[in-house]
CSV table of C-alpha atoms in Angstrom, one decimal:
chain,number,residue,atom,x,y,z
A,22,UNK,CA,-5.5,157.8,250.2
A,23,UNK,CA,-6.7,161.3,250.5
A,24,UNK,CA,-7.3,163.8,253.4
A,25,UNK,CA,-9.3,166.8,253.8
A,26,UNK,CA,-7.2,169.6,253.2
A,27,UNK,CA,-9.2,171.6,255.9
A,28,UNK,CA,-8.0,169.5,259.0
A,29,UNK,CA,-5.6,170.9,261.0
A,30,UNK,CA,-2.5,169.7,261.6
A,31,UNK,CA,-2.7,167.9,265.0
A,32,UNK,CA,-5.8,165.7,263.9
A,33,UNK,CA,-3.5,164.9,260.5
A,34,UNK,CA,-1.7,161.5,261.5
A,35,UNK,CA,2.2,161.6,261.8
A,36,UNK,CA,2.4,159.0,259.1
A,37,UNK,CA,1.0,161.5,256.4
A,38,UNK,CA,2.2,159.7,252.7
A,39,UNK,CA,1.9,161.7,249.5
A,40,UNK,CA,-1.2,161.6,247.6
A,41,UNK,CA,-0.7,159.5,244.7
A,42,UNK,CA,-1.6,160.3,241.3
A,43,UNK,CA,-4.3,158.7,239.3
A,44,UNK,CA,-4.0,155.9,236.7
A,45,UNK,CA,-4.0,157.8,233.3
A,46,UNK,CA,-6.7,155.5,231.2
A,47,UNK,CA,-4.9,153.9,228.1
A,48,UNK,CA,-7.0,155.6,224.6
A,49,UNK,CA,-8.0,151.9,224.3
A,50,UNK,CA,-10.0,152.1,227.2
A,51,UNK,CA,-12.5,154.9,225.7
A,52,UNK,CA,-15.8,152.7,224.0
A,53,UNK,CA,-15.9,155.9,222.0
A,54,UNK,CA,-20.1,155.7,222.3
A,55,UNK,CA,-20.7,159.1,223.7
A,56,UNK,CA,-20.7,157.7,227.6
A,57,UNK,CA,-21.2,160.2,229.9
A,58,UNK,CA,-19.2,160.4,231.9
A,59,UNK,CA,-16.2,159.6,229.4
A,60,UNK,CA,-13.4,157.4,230.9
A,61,UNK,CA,-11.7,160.7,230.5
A,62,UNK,CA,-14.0,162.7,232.0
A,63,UNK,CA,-13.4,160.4,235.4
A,64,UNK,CA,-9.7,160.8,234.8
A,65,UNK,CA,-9.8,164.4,234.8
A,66,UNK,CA,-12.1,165.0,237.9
A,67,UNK,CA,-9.6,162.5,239.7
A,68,UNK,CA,-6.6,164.5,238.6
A,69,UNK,CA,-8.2,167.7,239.8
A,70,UNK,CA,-8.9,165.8,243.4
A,71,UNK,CA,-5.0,164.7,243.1
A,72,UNK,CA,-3.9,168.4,242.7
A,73,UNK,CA,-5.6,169.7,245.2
A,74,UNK,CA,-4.7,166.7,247.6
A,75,UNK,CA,-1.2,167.3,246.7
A,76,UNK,CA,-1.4,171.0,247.6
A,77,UNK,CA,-3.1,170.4,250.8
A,78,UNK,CA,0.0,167.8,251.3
A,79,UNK,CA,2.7,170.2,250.6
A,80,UNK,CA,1.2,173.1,252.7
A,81,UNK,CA,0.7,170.6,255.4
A,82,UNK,CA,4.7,169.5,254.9
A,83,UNK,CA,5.3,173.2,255.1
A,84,UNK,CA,4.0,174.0,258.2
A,85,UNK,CA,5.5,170.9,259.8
A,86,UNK,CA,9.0,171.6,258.5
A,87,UNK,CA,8.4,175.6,260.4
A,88,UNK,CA,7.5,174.6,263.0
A,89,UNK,CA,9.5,171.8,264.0
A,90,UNK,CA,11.9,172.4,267.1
């Protein structure tokens, strides 16, 4: 599950898990024909998405922890 990292915190619901990483493709998986997009490819866009969730997450976890009372 992913969230926008633009919403603010209020609209973010209290159960708020970690983004989870994406399934690294075994080499097997590759046909090795040239597909576009490569298996890879899809893996690496998805890992992006996964950082930059993760980010958002942590910053989100941040301001939570500061501004707790």
């Amino acid at each position: 599950m992913t969230l926008p990292s633009a919403l603010p915190l209020d609209a973010v619901p209290a159960d708020d898990p970690a983004p989870q990483p994406p399934v690294e493709p075994p080499l097997e998986a590759c046909c090795t024909s040239g597909c576009n997009p490569c298996i890879f490819d899809t893996y690496a866009e998805e890992l992006q998405q996964y950082r930059r969730d993760l980010q958002a997450w942590q910053a989100r976890q941040q301001e939570r922890k500061e501004n707790q009372p």
